[in-house]
Amino acid sequence: MNQLRVLRSVCPLDCPDTCAVNITVQGDRMLKLAGVPDHPVTQGFACVKMSKYPLRQEHEDRLLQPMRRVAAKGKGQFEPISWDEALDEIESQLRSRIASHGEQSVLAYSYAGTMGLIECEHPLAFFRGIGASELDWTVCAATGGAAWEANYGPDKMSTPPEDVVHSRLIVLWGINALRSNSHLVPFMKEARRRGAKILHIDPYRNETSRFADEHWQVAVGTDAALALAIGGEILGRGGHDEDYLTRYADGLDAYRAACEEWPIERAAEFCGIAADKIERLAGEMATTPATFIKIGYGMTRNEGGGNAARAITLLPALLGAWRNRGGGGGLSTSGGFPLNSSRYSGRHLLKPGRRHINQNHLGQALNDQQQPISTLFVFNSNPAAIAPDSNSVRSGLQREDLFTVVLEHFQTDTADYADILLPATTFVEHPDLYKAYGHYHLQWADAILPARGESRPNSWVFQQLAQRMGLSDPVFSMSTEQLAADLLDHPQLREQGIDLERLKRERSIRLETAENQRPYAEGSHFADRKIRFAPAPRQVEFQSQPNSEYPLRLISPPGPFILNTSMGNLEPIIKAAGGQPTVLVHPQDAAEYEIQDGQRIEIRSKMGAIIRKAIVTTDARKGVVVAVGQWWPKLAPDKKSLNDLTDQGLTDLGGGSLFGNAVVSISSVREEQRAERQSALQTH
């Protein structure tokens, strides 16, 4: 019974790599997690975060039973109750609040806490069945996705990572691939061994910058101008693929005119990149058919992020790089998974005229007195930490007339505000189906460990509530396996002989279609196959500009160890990250504002102020404060979120977040100020 076993699973984290993992267990305990050696993308290694997952699985702070709040909201004090008591209370509150405030006063806030399709999206069927408001998932990927699809049409595709070994020029633009797409790195290493050059463009000098052959520390938010200048130089040199563009481009004249607004000298000054470097890169692209450009979502989280993503991702089309093995680009492969998604998330149950709430506007929605949210469910997310304008979010969560249900593994900052707190299973405690957005492998994972304590899958909780609320659609009685089989019931999958039985047997299947072997080689996914160069992307002039009061720009890329709040309470990861949240400050900015390395400083925006430890380094660009990773607020020195500094404004495309948009001031925190603030926190 206690012999060691190695069991197969799939990493559930929000990451393009969607790794196949081997879990070593003894009895009911997880001992080790490692990458599957023979998986073509995972290649035997797990990232630093997931290698620590056994500590999370077995952590003594795991939530193990349903609980009811017994003190003021935010205090995090609960008493244990049974599942029947919890479900009875939720049903009673739902019925009374729907009767008094209407069904659209109910809101589910969720996101990608697990990427398993069933536990991520099947719960939405319950809310669509009762007629709740719809949450638009915009906090992370909406802007990049909208930009890509504006160029190339629906169903996002990318050059397969396996083909990157054939690339001869690799441009990593606004992405720290070594931390947020680490399984692309072996393919890039092989490409470099074969002669490829790797360029990293990012205002934050990080691990990927040091891995690359060259790093350009571009000014924040100037990416569109840089891309248009490169495009203009390629056109001027005749380096574009005339035949490809004649067949598949629409609006090239408008694009050419937009490029002409950014001659190299102007772009060089605006972007902070030497003119000869821009000219040289354009020349290299024009003569390198196998050019591959990979962008990250982080660079899109500002006022002009959508236009920037459009300008950059049109470059592979301009070059005709999609025709060449190893050429093209990448943002997401999510469109390469033909699934029958009509039922599992309850799309067929959607009622007309539903109220839509942008995920970035949670604070506004919770404080809206005209259309009040009466009932909030939170699962697969931690909005008290990750939603913009944390002051507003906390204010809403503290409402005594708001009934809040949270499904979680741990007592996060959001969980502290719950009326009912429910223990959720982890990815090894329930089965699920996984697609990816960094490769084309469809995967299945069984439940390989029993649920800890009384924890239950999200799907179970909402199916129980559906029954209690009288929802009779068959989707609410389907098992995970039945839902997965339904998802796999698609003509393109049947043509490849893929069904649930085969997937459960093989665990991972590479989808093989002409389209995902050489995406966009024959044009876009629009009906006319034309790639949209018009309306031409432009360099957006930001409304939020550094000024005398807030002279610095704040960006918040993934940290080396802490990326988001999913693993933010694990002691080894916290220790590796320095024990407390940090911000990087350029030496010249530090000198100007009398900041010492290792000192705690106050960072202030128009929205609020937080205290963080300063690291003085040229890894930050002058004029830019870099906050690495999103910590749990309750583990920060001032108990505040980084998002105390961000607002609820939206990007130019897709209604995305402005996490890379805030302008801030920095100042040293004197000992007496620190003591006063600590006293105030204790009093509060």
PDB file of C-alpha atoms in Angstrom, residues 304-396:
ATOM      1  CA  GLY A 304      -2.057  51.069 -26.834  1.00  0.00           C
ATOM      2  CA  GLY A 305      -1.452  47.365 -26.272  1.00  0.00           C
ATOM      3  CA  GLY A 306      -3.829  46.169 -28.977  1.00  0.00           C
ATOM      4  CA  ASN A 307      -2.324  48.373 -31.667  1.00  0.00           C
ATOM      5  CA  ALA A 308       1.173  47.337 -30.585  1.00  0.00           C
ATOM      6  CA  ALA A 309       0.310  43.636 -30.854  1.00  0.00           C
ATOM      7  CA  ARG A 310      -1.260  44.205 -34.273  1.00  0.00           C
ATOM      8  CA  ALA A 311       1.790  46.099 -35.562  1.00  0.00           C
ATOM      9  CA  ILE A 312       4.225  43.439 -34.366  1.00  0.00           C
ATOM     10  CA  THR A 313       2.256  40.404 -35.513  1.00  0.00           C
ATOM     11  CA  LEU A 314       1.749  41.796 -39.012  1.00  0.00           C
ATOM     12  CA  LEU A 315       5.505  41.615 -39.587  1.00  0.00           C
ATOM     13  CA  PRO A 316       5.540  37.832 -40.274  1.00  0.00           C
ATOM     14  CA  ALA A 317       2.816  38.390 -42.881  1.00  0.00           C
ATOM     15  CA  LEU A 318       4.729  41.279 -44.448  1.00  0.00           C
ATOM     16  CA  LEU A 319       7.745  38.991 -44.801  1.00  0.00           C
ATOM     17  CA  GLY A 320       5.700  35.998 -45.982  1.00  0.00           C
ATOM     18  CA  ALA A 321       7.429  34.183 -43.118  1.00  0.00           C
ATOM     19  CA  TRP A 322       4.400  31.947 -42.558  1.00  0.00           C
ATOM     20  CA  ARG A 323       5.318  30.092 -45.752  1.00  0.00           C
ATOM     21  CA  ASN A 324       8.698  29.019 -44.419  1.00  0.00           C
ATOM     22  CA  ARG A 325       9.392  26.256 -41.945  1.00  0.00           C
ATOM     23  CA  GLY A 326      10.473  27.877 -38.691  1.00  0.00           C
ATOM     24  CA  GLY A 327       9.047  31.206 -39.815  1.00  0.00           C
ATOM     25  CA  GLY A 328       5.927  32.992 -38.637  1.00  0.00           C
ATOM     26  CA  GLY A 329       5.062  33.948 -35.110  1.00  0.00           C
ATOM     27  CA  GLY A 330       3.281  33.100 -31.942  1.00  0.00           C
ATOM     28  CA  LEU A 331       0.854  34.328 -29.342  1.00  0.00           C
ATOM     29  CA  SER A 332      -1.487  31.361 -28.845  1.00  0.00           C
ATOM     30  CA  THR A 333      -2.240  27.978 -30.357  1.00  0.00           C
ATOM     31  CA  SER A 334      -5.710  27.815 -28.780  1.00  0.00           C
ATOM     32  CA  GLY A 335      -7.481  27.900 -32.147  1.00  0.00           C
ATOM     33  CA  GLY A 336      -5.843  24.625 -33.154  1.00  0.00           C
ATOM     34  CA  PHE A 337      -8.132  22.469 -31.003  1.00  0.00           C
ATOM     35  CA  PRO A 338     -11.386  21.670 -32.810  1.00  0.00           C
ATOM     36  CA  LEU A 339     -13.751  20.889 -29.941  1.00  0.00           C
ATOM     37  CA  ASN A 340     -17.505  20.632 -29.708  1.00  0.00           C
ATOM     38  CA  SER A 341     -17.867  23.367 -27.107  1.00  0.00           C
ATOM     39  CA  SER A 342     -21.574  23.972 -27.596  1.00  0.00           C
ATOM     40  CA  ARG A 343     -22.776  22.344 -24.371  1.00  0.00           C
ATOM     41  CA  TYR A 344     -20.187  21.818 -21.631  1.00  0.00           C
ATOM     42  CA  SER A 345     -20.127  25.447 -20.449  1.00  0.00           C
ATOM     43  CA  GLY A 346     -23.850  26.007 -21.023  1.00  0.00           C
ATOM     44  CA  ARG A 347     -23.674  28.240 -24.059  1.00  0.00           C
ATOM     45  CA  HIS A 348     -26.960  26.719 -25.193  1.00  0.00           C
ATOM     46  CA  LEU A 349     -28.551  27.983 -21.969  1.00  0.00           C
ATOM     47  CA  LEU A 350     -27.597  31.637 -22.423  1.00  0.00           C
ATOM     48  CA  LYS A 351     -30.599  33.901 -22.148  1.00  0.00           C
ATOM     49  CA  PRO A 352     -30.846  36.958 -24.426  1.00  0.00           C
ATOM     50  CA  GLY A 353     -30.093  40.389 -23.078  1.00  0.00           C
ATOM     51  CA  ARG A 354     -27.723  39.281 -20.368  1.00  0.00           C
ATOM     52  CA  ARG A 355     -25.799  42.009 -18.561  1.00  0.00           C
ATOM     53  CA  HIS A 356     -22.067  41.749 -19.325  1.00  0.00           C
ATOM     54  CA  ILE A 357     -19.511  42.799 -16.727  1.00  0.00           C
ATOM     55  CA  ASN A 358     -15.932  43.375 -17.801  1.00  0.00           C
ATOM     56  CA  GLN A 359     -13.608  41.459 -15.497  1.00  0.00           C
ATOM     57  CA  ASN A 360     -11.535  44.602 -15.015  1.00  0.00           C
ATOM     58  CA  HIS A 361     -14.616  46.436 -13.736  1.00  0.00           C
ATOM     59  CA  LEU A 362     -15.283  44.185 -10.741  1.00  0.00           C
ATOM     60  CA  GLY A 363     -14.800  47.085  -8.357  1.00  0.00           C
ATOM     61  CA  GLN A 364     -17.308  49.203 -10.252  1.00  0.00           C
ATOM     62  CA  ALA A 365     -19.811  46.342 -10.436  1.00  0.00           C
ATOM     63  CA  LEU A 366     -19.623  45.560  -6.722  1.00  0.00           C
ATOM     64  CA  ASN A 367     -20.136  49.217  -5.830  1.00  0.00           C
ATOM     65  CA  ASP A 368     -22.861  49.914  -8.406  1.00  0.00           C
ATOM     66  CA  GLN A 369     -25.941  51.106  -6.506  1.00  0.00           C
ATOM     67  CA  GLN A 370     -28.135  51.287  -9.620  1.00  0.00           C
ATOM     68  CA  GLN A 371     -27.609  47.626 -10.603  1.00  0.00           C
ATOM     69  CA  PRO A 372     -26.286  46.062  -7.405  1.00  0.00           C
ATOM     70  CA  ILE A 373     -24.630  42.663  -7.405  1.00  0.00           C
ATOM     71  CA  SER A 374     -26.440  40.751  -4.670  1.00  0.00           C
ATOM     72  CA  THR A 375     -24.546  37.452  -4.884  1.00  0.00           C
ATOM     73  CA  LEU A 376     -20.949  36.763  -5.857  1.00  0.00           C
ATOM     74  CA  PHE A 377     -19.357  33.367  -6.516  1.00  0.00           C
ATOM     75  CA  VAL A 378     -15.562  33.213  -6.828  1.00  0.00           C
ATOM     76  CA  PHE A 379     -13.666  30.166  -8.064  1.00  0.00           C
ATOM     77  CA  ASN A 380     -10.356  29.643  -9.894  1.00  0.00           C
ATOM     78  CA  SER A 381      -9.324  33.206  -9.064  1.00  0.00           C
ATOM     79  CA  ASN A 382      -8.271  35.622  -6.312  1.00  0.00           C
ATOM     80  CA  PRO A 383      -9.776  38.982  -7.309  1.00  0.00           C
ATOM     81  CA  ALA A 384      -8.904  40.728  -4.038  1.00  0.00           C
ATOM     82  CA  ALA A 385      -5.321  40.486  -5.279  1.00  0.00           C
ATOM     83  CA  ILE A 386      -5.483  40.390  -9.061  1.00  0.00           C
ATOM     84  CA  ALA A 387      -8.385  42.663 -10.060  1.00  0.00           C
ATOM     85  CA  PRO A 388      -7.534  46.284 -10.895  1.00  0.00           C
ATOM     86  CA  ASP A 389      -8.187  49.031  -8.333  1.00  0.00           C
ATOM     87  CA  SER A 390      -7.954  46.896  -5.215  1.00  0.00           C
ATOM     88  CA  ASN A 391      -9.390  49.625  -2.985  1.00  0.00           C
ATOM     89  CA  SER A 392     -12.630  49.504  -4.933  1.00  0.00           C
ATOM     90  CA  VAL A 393     -12.694  45.696  -4.976  1.00  0.00           C
ATOM     91  CA  ARG A 394     -12.167  45.474  -1.219  1.00  0.00           C
ATOM     92  CA  SER A 395     -14.852  48.089  -0.654  1.00  0.00           C
ATOM     93  CA  GLY A 396     -17.294  46.002  -2.658  1.00  0.00           C
TER      94      GLY A 396
END
